[in-house]
Short mmCIF file of C-alpha atoms in Angstrom, two decimals:
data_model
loop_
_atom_site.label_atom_id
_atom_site.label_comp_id
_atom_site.label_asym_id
_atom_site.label_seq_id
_atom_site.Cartn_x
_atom_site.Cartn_y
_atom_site.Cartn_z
CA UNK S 191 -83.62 53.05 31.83
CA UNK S 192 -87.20 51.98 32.17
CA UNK S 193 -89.81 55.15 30.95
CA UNK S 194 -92.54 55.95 33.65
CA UNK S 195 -95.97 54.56 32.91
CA UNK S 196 -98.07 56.53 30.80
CA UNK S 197 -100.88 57.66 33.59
CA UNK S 198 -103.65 58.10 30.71
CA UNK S 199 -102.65 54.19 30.16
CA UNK S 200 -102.81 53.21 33.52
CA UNK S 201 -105.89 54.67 34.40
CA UNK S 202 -107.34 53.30 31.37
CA UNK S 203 -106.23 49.76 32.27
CA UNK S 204 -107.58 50.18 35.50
CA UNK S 205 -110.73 50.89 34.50
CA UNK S 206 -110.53 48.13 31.90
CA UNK S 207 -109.83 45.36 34.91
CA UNK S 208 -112.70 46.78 36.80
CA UNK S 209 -115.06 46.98 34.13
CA UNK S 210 -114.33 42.65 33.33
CA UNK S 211 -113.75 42.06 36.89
CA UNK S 212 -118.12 43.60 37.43
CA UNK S 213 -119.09 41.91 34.20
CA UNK S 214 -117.29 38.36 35.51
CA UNK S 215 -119.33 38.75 38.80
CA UNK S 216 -122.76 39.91 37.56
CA UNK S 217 -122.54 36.91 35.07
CA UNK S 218 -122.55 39.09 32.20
CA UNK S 219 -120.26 37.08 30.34
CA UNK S 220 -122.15 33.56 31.05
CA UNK S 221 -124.49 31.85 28.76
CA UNK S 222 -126.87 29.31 30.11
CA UNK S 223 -127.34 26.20 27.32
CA UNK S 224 -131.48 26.01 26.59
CA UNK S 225 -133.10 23.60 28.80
CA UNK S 226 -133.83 21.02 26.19
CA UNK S 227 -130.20 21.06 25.14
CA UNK S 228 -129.44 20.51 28.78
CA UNK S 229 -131.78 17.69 29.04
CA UNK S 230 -130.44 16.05 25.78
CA UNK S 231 -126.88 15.73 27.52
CA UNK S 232 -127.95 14.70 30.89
CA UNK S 233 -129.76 11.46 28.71
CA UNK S 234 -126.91 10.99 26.71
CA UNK S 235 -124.42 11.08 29.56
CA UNK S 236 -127.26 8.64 31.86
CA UNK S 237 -127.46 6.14 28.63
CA UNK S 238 -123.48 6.40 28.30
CA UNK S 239 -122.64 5.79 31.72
CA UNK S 240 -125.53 2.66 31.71
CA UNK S 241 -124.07 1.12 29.12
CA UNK S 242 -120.67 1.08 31.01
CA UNK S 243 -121.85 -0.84 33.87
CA UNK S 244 -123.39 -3.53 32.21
CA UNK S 245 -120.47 -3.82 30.39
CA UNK S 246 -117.71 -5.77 32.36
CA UNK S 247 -114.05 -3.93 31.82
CA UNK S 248 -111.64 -6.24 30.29
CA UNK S 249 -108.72 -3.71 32.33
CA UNK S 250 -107.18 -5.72 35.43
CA UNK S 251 -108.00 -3.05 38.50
CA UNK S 252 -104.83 -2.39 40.45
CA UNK S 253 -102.14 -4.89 41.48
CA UNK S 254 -99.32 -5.05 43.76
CA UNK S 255 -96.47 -6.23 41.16
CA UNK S 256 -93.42 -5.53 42.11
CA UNK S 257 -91.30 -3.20 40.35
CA UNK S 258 -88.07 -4.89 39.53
CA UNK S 259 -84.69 -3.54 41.16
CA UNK S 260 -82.20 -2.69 37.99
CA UNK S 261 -79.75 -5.28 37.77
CA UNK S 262 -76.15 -4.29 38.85
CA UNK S 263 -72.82 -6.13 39.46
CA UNK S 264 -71.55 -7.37 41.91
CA UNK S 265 -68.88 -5.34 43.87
CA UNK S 266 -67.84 -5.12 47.53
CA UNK S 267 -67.79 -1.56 47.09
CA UNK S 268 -71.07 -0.82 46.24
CA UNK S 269 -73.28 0.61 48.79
CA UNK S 270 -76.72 -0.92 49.26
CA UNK S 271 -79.44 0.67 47.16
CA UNK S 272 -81.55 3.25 49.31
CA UNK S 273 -84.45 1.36 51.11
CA UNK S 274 -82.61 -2.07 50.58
CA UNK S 275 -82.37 -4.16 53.84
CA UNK S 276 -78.37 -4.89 54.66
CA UNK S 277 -77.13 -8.95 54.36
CA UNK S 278 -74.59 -10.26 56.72
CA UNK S 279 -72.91 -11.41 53.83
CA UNK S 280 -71.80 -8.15 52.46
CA UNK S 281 -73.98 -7.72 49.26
CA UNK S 282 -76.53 -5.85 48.89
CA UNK S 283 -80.49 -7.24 49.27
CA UNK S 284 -83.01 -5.70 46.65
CA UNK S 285 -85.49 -3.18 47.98
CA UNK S 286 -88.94 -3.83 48.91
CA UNK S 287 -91.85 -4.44 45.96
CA UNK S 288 -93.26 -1.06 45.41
CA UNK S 289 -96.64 -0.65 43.71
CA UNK S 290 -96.74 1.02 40.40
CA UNK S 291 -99.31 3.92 42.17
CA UNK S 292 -99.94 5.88 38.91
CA UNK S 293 -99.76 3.02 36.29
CA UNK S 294 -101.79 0.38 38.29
CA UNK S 295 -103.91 3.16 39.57
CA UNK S 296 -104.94 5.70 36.84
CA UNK S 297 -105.34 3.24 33.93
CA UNK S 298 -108.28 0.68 34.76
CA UNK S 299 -110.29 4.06 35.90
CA UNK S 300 -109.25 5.78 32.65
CA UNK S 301 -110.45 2.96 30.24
CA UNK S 302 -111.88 0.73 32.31
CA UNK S 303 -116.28 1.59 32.87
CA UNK S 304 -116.54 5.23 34.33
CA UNK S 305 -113.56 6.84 32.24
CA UNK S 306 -115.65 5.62 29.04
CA UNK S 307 -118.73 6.66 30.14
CA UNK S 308 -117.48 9.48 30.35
CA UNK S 309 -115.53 9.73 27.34
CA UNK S 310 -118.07 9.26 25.61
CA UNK S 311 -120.60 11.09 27.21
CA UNK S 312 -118.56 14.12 26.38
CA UNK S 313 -118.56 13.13 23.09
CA UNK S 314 -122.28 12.76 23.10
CA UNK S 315 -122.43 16.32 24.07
CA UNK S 316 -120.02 17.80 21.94
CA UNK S 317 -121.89 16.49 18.99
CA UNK S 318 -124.97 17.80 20.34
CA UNK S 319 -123.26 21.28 21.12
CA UNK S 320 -122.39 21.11 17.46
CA UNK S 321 -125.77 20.75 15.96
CA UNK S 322 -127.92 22.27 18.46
CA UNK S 323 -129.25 24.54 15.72
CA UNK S 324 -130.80 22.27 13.26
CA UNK S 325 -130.38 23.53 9.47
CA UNK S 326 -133.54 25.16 8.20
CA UNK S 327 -135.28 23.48 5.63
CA UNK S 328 -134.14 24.31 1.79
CA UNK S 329 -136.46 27.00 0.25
CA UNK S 330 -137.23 25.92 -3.50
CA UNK S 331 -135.30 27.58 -5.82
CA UNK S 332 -138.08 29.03 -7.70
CA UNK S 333 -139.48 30.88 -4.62
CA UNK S 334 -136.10 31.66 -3.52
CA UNK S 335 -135.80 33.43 -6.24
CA UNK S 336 -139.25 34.78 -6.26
CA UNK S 337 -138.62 36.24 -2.62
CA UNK S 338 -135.12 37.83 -4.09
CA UNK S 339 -136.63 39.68 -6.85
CA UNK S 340 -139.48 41.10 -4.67
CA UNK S 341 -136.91 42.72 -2.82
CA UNK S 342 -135.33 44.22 -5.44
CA UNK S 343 -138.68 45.67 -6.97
CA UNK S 344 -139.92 47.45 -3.67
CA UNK S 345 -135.95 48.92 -2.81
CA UNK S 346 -136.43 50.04 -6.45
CA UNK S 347 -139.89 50.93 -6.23
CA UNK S 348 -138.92 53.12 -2.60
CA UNK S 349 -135.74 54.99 -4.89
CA UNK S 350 -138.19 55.91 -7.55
CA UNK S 351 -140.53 57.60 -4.87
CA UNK S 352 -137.52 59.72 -3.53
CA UNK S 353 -135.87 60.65 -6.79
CA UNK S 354 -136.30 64.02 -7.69
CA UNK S 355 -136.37 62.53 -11.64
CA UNK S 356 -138.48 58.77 -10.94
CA UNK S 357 -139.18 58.86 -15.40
CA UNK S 358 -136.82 58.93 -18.09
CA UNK S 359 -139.67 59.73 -20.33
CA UNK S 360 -142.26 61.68 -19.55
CA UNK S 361 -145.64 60.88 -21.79
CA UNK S 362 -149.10 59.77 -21.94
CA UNK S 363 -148.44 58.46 -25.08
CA UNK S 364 -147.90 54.97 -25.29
CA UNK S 365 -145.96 55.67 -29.59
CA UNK S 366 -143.80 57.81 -27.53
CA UNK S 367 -143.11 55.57 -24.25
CA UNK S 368 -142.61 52.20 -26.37
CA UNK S 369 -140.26 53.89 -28.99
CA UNK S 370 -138.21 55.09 -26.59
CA UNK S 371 -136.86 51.67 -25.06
CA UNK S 372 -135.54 50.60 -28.74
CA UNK S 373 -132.09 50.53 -28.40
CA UNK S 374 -131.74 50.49 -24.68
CA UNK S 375 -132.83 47.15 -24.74
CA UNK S 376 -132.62 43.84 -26.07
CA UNK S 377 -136.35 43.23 -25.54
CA UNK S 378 -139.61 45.46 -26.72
CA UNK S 379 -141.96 45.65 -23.25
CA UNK S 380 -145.44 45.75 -24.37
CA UNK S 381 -147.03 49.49 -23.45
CA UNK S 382 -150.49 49.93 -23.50
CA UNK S 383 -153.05 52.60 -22.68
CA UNK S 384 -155.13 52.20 -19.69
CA UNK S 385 -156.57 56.04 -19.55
CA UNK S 386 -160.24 54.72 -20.29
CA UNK S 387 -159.37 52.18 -17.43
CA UNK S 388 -158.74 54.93 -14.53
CA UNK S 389 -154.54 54.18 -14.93
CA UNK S 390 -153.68 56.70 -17.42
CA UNK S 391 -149.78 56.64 -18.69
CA UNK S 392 -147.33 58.64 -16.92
CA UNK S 393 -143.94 57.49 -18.75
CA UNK S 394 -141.24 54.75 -18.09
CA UNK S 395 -137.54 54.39 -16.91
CA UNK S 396 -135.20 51.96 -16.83
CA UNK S 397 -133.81 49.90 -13.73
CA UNK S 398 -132.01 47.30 -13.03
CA UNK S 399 -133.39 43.77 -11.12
CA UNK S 400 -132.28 40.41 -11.23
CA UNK S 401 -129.02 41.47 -12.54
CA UNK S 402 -130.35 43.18 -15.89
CA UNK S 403 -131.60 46.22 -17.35
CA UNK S 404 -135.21 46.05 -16.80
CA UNK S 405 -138.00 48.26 -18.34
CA UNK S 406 -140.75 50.06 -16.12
CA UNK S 407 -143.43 51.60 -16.71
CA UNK S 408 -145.22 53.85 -14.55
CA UNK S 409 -149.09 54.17 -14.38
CA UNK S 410 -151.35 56.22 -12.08
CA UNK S 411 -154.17 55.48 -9.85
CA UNK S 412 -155.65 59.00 -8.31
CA UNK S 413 -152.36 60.37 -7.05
CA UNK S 414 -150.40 57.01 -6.25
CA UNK S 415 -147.82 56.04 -9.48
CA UNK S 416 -148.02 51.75 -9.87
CA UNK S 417 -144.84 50.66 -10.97
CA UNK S 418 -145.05 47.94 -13.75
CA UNK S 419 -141.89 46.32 -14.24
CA UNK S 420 -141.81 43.94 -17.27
CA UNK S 421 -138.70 41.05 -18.64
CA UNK S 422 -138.60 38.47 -20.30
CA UNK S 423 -139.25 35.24 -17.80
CA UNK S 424 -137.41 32.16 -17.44
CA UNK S 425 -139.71 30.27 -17.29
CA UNK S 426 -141.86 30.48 -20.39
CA UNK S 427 -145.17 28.89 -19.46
CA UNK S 428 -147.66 31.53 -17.82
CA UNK S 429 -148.54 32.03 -14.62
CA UNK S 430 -151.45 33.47 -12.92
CA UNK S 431 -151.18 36.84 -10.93
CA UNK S 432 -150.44 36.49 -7.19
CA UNK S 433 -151.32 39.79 -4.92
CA UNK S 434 -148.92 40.51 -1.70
CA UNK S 435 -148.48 42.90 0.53
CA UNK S 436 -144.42 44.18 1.95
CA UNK S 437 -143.60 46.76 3.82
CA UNK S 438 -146.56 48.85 2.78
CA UNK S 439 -146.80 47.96 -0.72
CA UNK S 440 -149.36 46.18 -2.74
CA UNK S 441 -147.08 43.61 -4.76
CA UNK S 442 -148.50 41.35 -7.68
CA UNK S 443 -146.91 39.24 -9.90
CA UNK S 444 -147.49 36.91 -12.74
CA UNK S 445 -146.01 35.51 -16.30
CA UNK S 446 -147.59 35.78 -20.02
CA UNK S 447 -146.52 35.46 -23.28
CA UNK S 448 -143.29 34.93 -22.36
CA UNK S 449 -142.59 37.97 -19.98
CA UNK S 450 -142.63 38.29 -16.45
CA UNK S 451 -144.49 41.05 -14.74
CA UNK S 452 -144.43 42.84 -11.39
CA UNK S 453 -146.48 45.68 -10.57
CA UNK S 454 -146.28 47.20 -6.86
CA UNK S 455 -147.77 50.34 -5.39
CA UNK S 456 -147.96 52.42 -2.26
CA UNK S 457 -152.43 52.21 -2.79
CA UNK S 458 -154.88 49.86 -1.70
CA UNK S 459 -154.66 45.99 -2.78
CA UNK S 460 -157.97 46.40 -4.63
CA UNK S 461 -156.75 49.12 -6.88
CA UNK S 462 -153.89 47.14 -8.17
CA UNK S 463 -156.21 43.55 -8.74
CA UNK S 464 -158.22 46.20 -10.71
CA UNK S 465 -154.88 47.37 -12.96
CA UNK S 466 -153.63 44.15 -13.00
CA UNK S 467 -156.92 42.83 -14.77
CA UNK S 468 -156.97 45.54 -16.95
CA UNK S 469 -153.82 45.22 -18.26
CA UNK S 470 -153.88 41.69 -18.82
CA UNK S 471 -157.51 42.63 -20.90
CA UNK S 472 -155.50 44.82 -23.11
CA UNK S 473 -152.55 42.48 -23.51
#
């Protein structure tokens, strides 16, 4: 026995059908291809079906061959074959030629000019459907990279300012900050003291960027902390600093002695070009 329809279903079908049936007549569910996509395959399909005209079709059009009766014996018994014109001798008389309609018909138009313009005007647009988004150009790997790990220092940078506990170690003193990283490293980061500078020491953590442990030290400018994150680079040959701006942040970065620096912070750009000199005075 067939169960009723569920009426929670029904209604919910209903409302399904209604809602496609509005978004198929509003054109909700169309996309128009860009213009100069557009224009690209009405060329292509003009050039196609030009080079089919000039191009004589080596397919016979239709003829009017006769499709032979199927051979049968003789017999007086054997009624004439429908559409076959009695004899007054008895046997039967083959029927009339018939055209072959669909093979005579379809094929010359199929592969003879306008079928492979066509053809291949479709083809000319499905290729261009294909790669209607051209590939952007390959970044370099080095500012690939570059662009990577300046993402990772300003999420890092941003998690710092909303920690309730942004140091690990908490000291002014740079025999107490550089100690501490012994052992949690496989590096020594070079600390210095900037005080006389105007960027006393507040401490350092560690964090993690470019997949490794990383050291950073924090500094202080007035009341905004500049984040100085220090590795050792790649590349070994030094690099001068570069000063950015993302999201907010003053970014520079640069390579000596064999270490790679970043420093961001939430002050002006002109604060940190004035740290970033002073550090690389002291180092």
């Amino acid at each position: 026995m067939n169960k009723p329809d569920d009426p929670k279903a029904s209604a919910t079908s209903r409302n399904d059908a209604t809602t496609l049936g509005k978004m198929l007549r509003d054109g909700s569910l169309q996309h128009e291809a860009p213009q100069a996509l557009r224009e690209r395959i009405r060329e292509a399909l003009a050039k196609a079906e030009s080079h089919a005209q000039r191009t004589p079709s080596s397919v016979p059009g239709p003829t009017s061959a006769a499709v032979p009766a199927p051979a049968c014996a003789p017999s007086s018994t054997v009624e004439p074959a429908r559409g076959a014109t009695p004899s007054t001798s008895g046997k039967p008389v083959a029927p009339a030629p018939v055209e072959a309609a669909w093979g005579s018909s379809l094929t010359p138009w199929l592969f003879g000019g306008a079928g492979g313009a066509i053809l291949g005007g479709l083809a000319v647009a499905m290729a261009l459907l294909a790669g209607r988004a051209p590939a952007p150009a390959p970044v370099p790997e080095p500012q690939a990279a570059a662009g990577l790990q300046a993402q990772e220092i300003v999420s890092s940078h941003v998690r710092a300012l909303l920690s309730q506990h942004p140091l690990d170690v908490i000291s002014t003193d740079q025999h107490t900050v550089k100690p501490w990283f012994n052992g949690r490293l496989d590096y020594a980061p070079p600390v210095v003291d900037l005080a006389n500078k105007g960027f006393p020491l507040a401490g350092g953590r560690l964090d993690y960027v470019g997949g490794r442990t990383v050291s950073v030290l924090v500094y202080r400018t007035d009341k905004h902390p500049i984040d100085l994150y220090v590795f050792p680079a790649r590349d070994k040959a030094s690099a001068a600093p570069s000063i950015s701006g993302s999201d907010g942040y003053a970014i520079a970065r640069w390579r000596r002695n064999g270490m790679t620096y970043w420093a961001i912070t939430d002050a002006e750009p002109s604060h940190l070009r004035v740290f970033v000199e002073a550090l690389q005075a002291a180092t």
